[in-house]
XYZ file of N, CA, C and O in Angstrom:
528
model
N 30.966 132.940 19.942
C 30.931 131.609 20.388
C 29.910 130.939 19.575
O 28.821 131.628 19.232
N 30.078 129.650 19.197
C 29.190 128.820 18.505
C 28.724 127.726 19.294
O 29.591 127.084 20.045
N 27.571 127.294 19.399
C 27.066 126.027 19.944
C 26.319 125.195 19.037
O 25.318 125.595 18.496
N 26.861 124.026 18.810
C 26.301 123.133 17.982
C 25.848 121.792 18.765
O 26.519 121.343 19.646
N 24.519 121.616 18.625
C 23.833 120.448 19.375
C 23.970 119.315 18.339
O 23.208 119.366 17.361
N 24.771 118.358 18.581
C 24.917 117.130 17.548
C 23.910 116.115 18.205
O 24.015 115.782 19.316
N 23.326 115.381 17.183
C 22.305 114.384 17.635
C 22.644 113.136 16.723
O 22.648 113.216 15.485
N 22.902 112.015 17.279
C 23.342 110.680 16.616
C 22.301 109.747 16.881
O 22.021 109.292 18.099
N 21.707 109.384 15.846
C 20.557 108.307 15.818
C 21.052 106.814 16.243
O 22.161 106.517 15.574
N 20.568 106.304 17.140
C 20.864 104.855 17.460
C 19.871 103.973 16.619
O 18.771 104.428 16.139
N 20.254 102.871 16.259
C 21.436 102.043 16.536
C 22.674 102.250 15.718
O 23.580 101.754 16.016
N 22.472 103.245 14.644
C 23.703 103.249 13.896
C 24.912 103.708 14.535
O 26.118 103.518 14.314
N 24.723 104.693 15.636
C 25.745 105.197 16.381
C 25.603 104.598 17.967
O 24.631 104.578 18.543
N 26.604 104.086 18.369
C 26.932 103.558 19.693
C 27.388 104.596 20.658
O 28.100 105.482 20.295
N 27.157 104.543 21.988
C 27.624 105.384 22.867
C 29.286 105.398 22.916
O 29.832 106.507 22.983
N 29.852 104.089 22.733
C 31.263 104.196 22.556
C 31.673 104.983 21.583
O 32.900 105.545 21.556
N 31.110 105.005 20.367
C 31.559 105.737 19.172
C 31.387 107.349 19.601
O 32.267 108.164 19.214
N 30.531 107.852 20.246
C 30.423 109.192 20.600
C 31.249 109.465 21.793
O 31.864 110.556 21.636
N 31.455 108.505 22.701
C 32.449 108.877 23.603
C 33.882 109.047 23.110
O 34.640 109.981 23.505
N 34.120 108.354 22.001
C 35.513 108.428 21.480
C 35.357 109.801 20.680
O 36.590 110.574 20.672
N 34.422 110.064 19.952
C 34.228 111.356 19.200
C 34.553 112.563 20.245
O 35.420 113.550 19.960
N 33.870 112.489 21.383
C 34.052 113.803 22.327
C 35.578 113.741 22.982
O 36.142 114.879 23.184
N 36.068 112.548 23.370
C 37.310 112.364 23.747
C 38.414 112.950 22.785
O 39.365 113.766 23.244
N 38.333 112.679 21.574
C 39.256 113.119 20.536
C 39.001 114.612 20.450
O 40.241 115.326 20.161
N 37.930 115.248 20.344
C 37.705 116.677 20.250
C 38.287 117.326 21.398
O 38.988 118.382 21.178
N 38.040 116.831 22.695
C 38.615 117.360 23.949
C 40.146 117.275 23.910
O 40.720 118.376 24.228
N 40.786 116.336 23.392
C 42.056 116.103 23.482
C 42.767 117.178 22.328
O 43.621 117.681 22.545
N 42.214 117.273 21.261
C 42.545 118.203 20.277
C 42.424 119.469 20.698
O 43.403 120.483 20.385
N 41.276 119.964 21.416
C 41.259 121.301 21.902
C 40.688 122.285 20.846
O 40.421 123.318 21.171
N 40.582 121.707 19.529
C 40.216 122.588 18.496
C 39.130 121.841 17.679
O 39.134 120.686 17.558
N 38.313 122.571 17.013
C 37.264 122.035 16.001
C 37.570 122.998 14.715
O 37.072 124.226 14.712
N 37.891 122.372 13.707
C 38.185 123.176 12.556
C 39.093 124.274 12.656
O 39.030 125.284 12.090
N 40.087 124.031 13.540
C 41.127 125.010 13.938
C 40.577 125.994 14.810
O 41.334 127.014 15.238
N 39.168 126.025 15.365
C 38.727 126.828 16.346
C 38.838 126.405 17.801
O 38.565 125.113 17.908
N 39.238 127.117 18.844
C 39.352 126.554 20.121
C 37.725 126.133 20.536
O 36.830 126.752 20.605
N 37.849 125.122 21.166
C 36.740 124.442 21.872
C 36.610 124.833 23.323
O 37.573 124.750 23.968
N 35.483 125.389 23.587
C 35.226 125.690 24.999
C 34.575 124.675 25.929
O 34.741 124.545 27.001
N 33.735 123.691 25.189
C 33.343 122.568 25.877
C 32.843 121.623 24.931
O 32.316 122.091 23.664
N 32.734 120.252 25.198
C 32.273 119.208 24.474
C 31.994 117.999 25.195
O 32.681 117.634 25.938
N 30.769 117.570 25.208
C 30.412 116.458 25.953
C 28.984 115.926 25.568
O 28.144 116.697 25.021
N 28.735 114.694 25.902
C 27.474 114.080 25.945
C 26.434 114.669 26.957
O 26.894 114.824 28.053
N 25.461 115.347 26.480
C 24.466 115.999 27.581
C 23.323 115.173 27.696
O 22.571 115.307 28.735
N 23.001 113.984 26.867
C 21.748 113.253 26.804
C 21.833 111.982 26.073
O 22.620 112.125 24.898
N 21.399 110.900 26.551
C 21.510 109.560 26.046
C 20.092 108.932 26.075
O 19.712 108.539 27.310
N 19.348 108.906 24.999
C 18.059 108.445 25.207
C 17.953 107.071 24.153
O 18.992 106.657 23.629
N 16.953 106.415 24.197
C 16.797 105.070 23.420
C 16.917 105.350 21.755
O 17.350 104.469 21.178
N 16.584 106.732 21.414
C 16.801 107.039 20.020
C 17.909 107.811 19.592
O 18.383 107.671 18.592
N 18.342 108.608 20.482
C 19.481 109.592 20.198
C 20.411 109.733 21.274
O 20.088 109.624 22.422
N 21.697 110.159 20.827
C 22.724 110.509 21.702
C 23.124 111.840 21.333
O 23.268 112.357 20.296
N 23.000 112.861 22.467
C 23.075 114.378 22.207
C 24.438 114.783 22.770
O 24.779 114.336 23.835
N 25.216 115.574 21.849
C 26.472 116.248 22.230
C 26.331 117.616 22.135
O 25.838 118.066 21.067
N 26.769 118.403 23.155
C 26.806 119.830 22.900
C 28.371 120.181 22.593
O 29.202 119.761 23.428
N 28.571 120.754 21.531
C 29.968 121.308 21.295
C 29.906 122.823 21.074
O 29.441 123.340 20.298
N 30.718 123.435 21.996
C 30.798 124.808 22.007
C 32.257 125.241 21.550
O 33.269 124.443 22.109
N 32.458 126.051 20.691
C 33.780 126.656 20.260
C 33.653 128.028 19.869
O 32.641 128.681 19.585
N 34.942 128.613 19.888
C 35.028 130.089 19.585
C 34.894 130.217 18.162
O 35.592 129.457 17.347
N 33.961 131.356 17.686
C 33.951 131.530 16.448
C 33.834 132.971 16.293
O 32.832 133.668 16.674
N 34.812 133.635 15.595
C 35.037 135.141 15.535
C 34.732 135.660 14.225
O 34.921 136.765 13.902
N 34.422 134.730 13.181
C 34.041 135.060 11.935
C 33.109 134.071 11.068
O 32.929 132.993 11.762
N 32.559 134.466 10.079
C 31.599 133.664 9.458
C 32.249 132.304 8.716
O 33.476 132.378 8.416
N 31.590 131.367 8.540
C 32.107 130.237 7.686
C 31.469 129.987 6.427
O 30.198 130.454 6.161
N 32.337 129.915 5.453
C 31.727 129.628 4.145
C 30.965 128.263 4.150
O 31.270 127.462 4.961
N 30.107 128.146 3.173
C 29.362 126.928 3.042
C 30.170 125.638 2.903
O 30.002 124.607 3.541
N 31.277 125.643 2.130
C 32.205 124.432 1.989
C 32.697 124.227 3.315
O 32.987 123.088 3.650
N 33.376 125.171 4.004
C 34.113 125.084 5.394
C 32.862 124.346 6.397
O 33.231 123.396 7.155
N 31.674 124.936 6.277
C 30.637 124.512 7.174
C 30.464 123.032 6.911
O 30.362 122.284 7.726
N 30.262 122.724 5.584
C 29.967 121.369 5.306
C 31.152 120.282 5.841
O 30.882 119.222 6.221
N 32.310 120.727 5.546
C 33.584 119.871 5.995
C 33.515 119.622 7.571
O 33.600 118.651 8.022
N 33.140 120.790 8.201
C 33.126 120.775 9.849
C 31.944 119.866 9.962
O 32.143 119.092 11.182
N 30.828 119.894 9.474
C 29.741 118.856 9.838
C 30.108 117.591 9.650
O 29.589 116.589 10.261
N 30.855 117.299 8.657
C 31.137 115.725 8.292
C 32.194 115.348 9.336
O 32.287 114.011 9.575
N 32.938 116.137 9.909
C 34.282 115.659 10.642
C 33.603 114.806 12.078
O 34.285 113.852 12.288
N 32.572 115.264 12.776
C 32.205 114.462 13.883
C 31.833 113.007 13.282
O 31.967 111.928 14.117
N 31.290 112.843 12.122
C 30.911 111.574 11.625
C 32.197 110.748 11.412
O 32.269 109.612 11.705
N 33.180 111.361 10.932
C 34.653 110.652 10.687
C 35.013 110.233 12.091
O 35.597 108.992 12.163
N 34.893 111.026 13.075
C 35.432 110.594 14.417
C 34.654 109.495 14.933
O 35.182 108.632 15.559
N 33.286 109.534 14.838
C 32.402 108.567 15.509
C 32.694 107.240 14.637
O 32.518 106.005 15.472
N 33.149 107.167 13.492
C 33.428 106.007 12.623
C 34.849 105.614 13.097
O 35.268 104.489 12.690
N 35.652 106.385 13.592
C 36.954 106.131 13.865
C 37.967 106.134 12.734
O 38.976 105.446 12.622
N 37.598 106.991 11.630
C 38.489 106.879 10.442
C 39.052 108.143 10.308
O 39.413 108.551 9.019
N 39.116 109.072 11.167
C 39.702 110.462 11.047
C 41.152 110.254 10.437
O 41.446 111.286 9.750
N 41.787 109.388 10.747
C 43.263 109.341 10.313
C 43.510 107.977 9.332
O 44.384 107.484 9.291
N 42.280 107.730 8.750
C 42.512 106.599 7.736
C 43.226 106.973 6.499
O 43.485 108.266 6.423
N 43.690 106.110 5.850
C 44.400 106.458 4.578
C 43.612 107.478 3.788
O 42.430 107.518 3.687
N 44.261 108.390 3.102
C 43.662 109.556 2.500
C 42.567 109.232 1.392
O 41.557 109.830 1.488
N 42.711 108.111 0.652
C 41.568 107.734 -0.155
C 40.218 107.467 0.640
O 39.094 107.836 0.203
N 40.354 106.851 1.788
C 39.284 106.701 2.653
C 38.543 108.008 3.042
O 37.452 108.140 3.009
N 39.527 108.738 3.714
C 39.079 110.043 4.150
C 38.402 110.869 3.176
O 37.299 111.373 3.299
N 38.982 111.066 1.948
C 38.366 111.853 0.760
C 37.145 111.266 0.150
O 36.329 111.859 -0.260
N 37.028 109.819 0.348
C 35.905 109.184 -0.187
C 34.642 109.674 0.559
O 33.480 109.776 0.144
N 34.754 109.941 1.919
C 33.680 110.385 2.764
C 33.643 111.918 2.553
O 32.455 112.356 2.513
N 34.707 112.693 2.607
C 34.779 114.117 2.483
C 33.907 114.646 1.329
O 33.310 115.731 1.219
N 34.235 113.892 0.180
C 33.585 114.414 -1.058
C 32.052 114.165 -1.179
O 31.324 114.817 -2.044
N 31.489 113.425 -0.252
C 30.112 113.255 -0.372
C 29.270 114.399 0.275
O 29.758 115.281 1.033
N 28.063 114.661 -0.179
C 27.281 115.704 0.281
C 26.683 115.377 1.532
O 26.735 114.186 1.952
N 26.255 116.410 2.386
C 25.683 116.162 3.657
C 24.384 115.244 3.390
O 24.207 114.192 4.309
N 23.619 115.452 2.431
C 22.503 114.615 2.153
C 22.911 113.232 1.921
O 22.252 112.136 2.492
N 24.037 112.768 1.286
C 24.371 111.657 0.936
C 24.874 110.867 2.201
O 24.787 109.681 2.347
N 25.416 111.596 3.213
C 25.829 111.089 4.443
C 24.866 111.024 5.534
O 25.044 110.750 6.623
N 23.524 111.505 5.100
C 22.409 111.411 6.032
C 22.694 112.523 7.149
O 22.248 112.203 8.281
N 23.081 113.668 6.912
C 23.262 114.739 7.851
C 22.357 115.787 7.469
O 22.344 116.212 6.246
N 21.664 116.276 8.411
C 20.799 117.495 8.274
C 21.184 118.380 9.436
O 21.537 118.012 10.431
N 20.701 119.704 9.371
C 20.740 120.618 10.339
C 19.674 121.733 10.279
O 19.046 121.932 9.263
N 19.522 122.214 11.400
C 18.584 123.440 11.523
C 19.350 124.491 12.359
O 19.998 124.246 13.403
N 19.446 125.771 11.603
C 20.174 126.835 12.238
C 19.151 127.781 12.858
O 18.036 127.983 12.390
N 19.576 128.438 13.919
C 18.645 129.397 14.811
C 19.256 130.639 14.612
O 20.298 130.912 14.444
N 18.309 131.774 15.128
C 18.666 133.078 14.859
C 19.923 133.444 15.778
O 20.503 134.420 15.455
N 20.116 132.799 16.916
C 21.116 132.994 17.689
C 22.547 132.311 17.361
O 23.587 132.423 17.968
N 22.435 131.795 16.120
C 23.648 131.151 15.491
C 24.016 129.911 16.106
O 25.003 129.185 15.500
N 23.190 129.323 16.960
C 23.425 127.897 17.463
C 22.845 127.163 16.307
O 22.042 127.491 15.353
N 23.001 125.744 16.359
C 22.357 124.852 15.474
C 22.300 123.559 16.054
O 22.999 123.087 16.916
N 21.240 122.736 15.581
C 21.117 121.331 15.663
C 21.533 120.703 14.468
O 21.169 120.821 13.363
N 22.398 119.550 14.681
C 23.012 118.942 13.527
C 22.665 117.422 13.848
O 22.841 116.909 14.868
N 21.881 116.709 12.925
C 21.306 115.420 12.945
C 22.183 114.448 12.123
O 22.344 114.629 10.830
N 22.687 113.495 12.700
C 23.299 112.329 12.059
C 22.418 111.166 12.058
O 22.320 110.582 13.025
N 21.762 111.009 10.967
C 20.525 110.027 10.952
C 21.209 108.679 10.815
O 22.232 108.407 10.873
N 20.179 107.684 10.362
C 20.534 106.226 10.287
C 21.816 106.055 9.541
O 22.597 106.862 9.060
N 22.297 104.631 9.570
C 23.590 104.342 9.101
C 24.048 105.141 7.847
O 23.418 105.138 6.857
N 25.129 105.525 8.149
C 25.858 106.337 6.988
C 26.415 105.395 6.110
O 26.656 104.209 6.477
N 26.895 105.930 4.893
C 27.401 105.032 3.769
C 29.034 104.883 4.346
O 29.721 104.790 3.264
N 29.332 104.783 5.563
C 30.751 104.588 5.730
C 30.730 103.167 6.305
O 29.982 102.841 7.076
N 31.684 102.441 5.969
C 31.668 101.039 6.512
C 32.742 101.121 7.741
O 34.005 101.357 7.481
N 32.290 100.673 8.813
C 32.949 100.738 9.968
C 33.620 99.472 10.430
O 32.976 98.463 9.717
N 34.854 99.604 10.915
C 35.700 98.412 11.176
C 35.040 97.847 12.449
O 34.169 98.442 13.245
N 35.177 96.425 12.855
C 34.534 96.068 14.053
C 34.907 96.728 15.298
O 36.168 97.397 15.093
N 34.029 96.849 16.168
C 34.387 97.567 17.312
C 35.262 96.953 18.076
O 34.989 96.181 19.077
N 36.635 96.951 17.926
C 37.773 96.393 18.658
C 38.464 97.425 19.485
O 39.341 96.967 20.213
N 38.029 98.651 19.532
C 38.682 99.629 20.264
C 39.968 100.255 19.487
O 40.449 101.167 20.115
N 40.420 99.729 18.312
C 41.414 100.076 17.631
C 40.911 101.232 16.693
O 39.849 101.125 16.102
N 41.762 102.255 16.405
C 41.360 103.394 15.510
C 42.696 103.627 14.652
O 43.608 103.278 15.117
N 42.406 104.100 13.407
C 43.463 104.524 12.667
C 44.319 105.504 13.263
O 43.800 106.519 13.791
N 45.544 105.326 13.269
C 46.673 106.422 13.904
C 47.696 106.578 13.043
O 48.192 105.574 12.419
């Protein structure tokens, strides 16, 4: 099992963005094709929103797959996971550093993933509508 602690910095990320992210992951039931065992907001402070994402992992991840998995929560939070392919790939081709994502891995294979200030993704106005 893998446990990722995702941390989203405010005000770039709103609670409604993160609630959408967790709802989408829970509805899908998988993350990167791997079964999710739990996903939810565990803490919400003035600076950060914390999400714990636990999923089954029975093999190692290559760095490119890890990088893509790290970017996907950002796409969900922005509501553009089903955007036209040029928009999707414009984000996915960026490096983690370009997207202001950093992480710290621990000996037990859990990790902290930080989504810092405003990413270079242009979000649509918060109308509750998402690409589908």
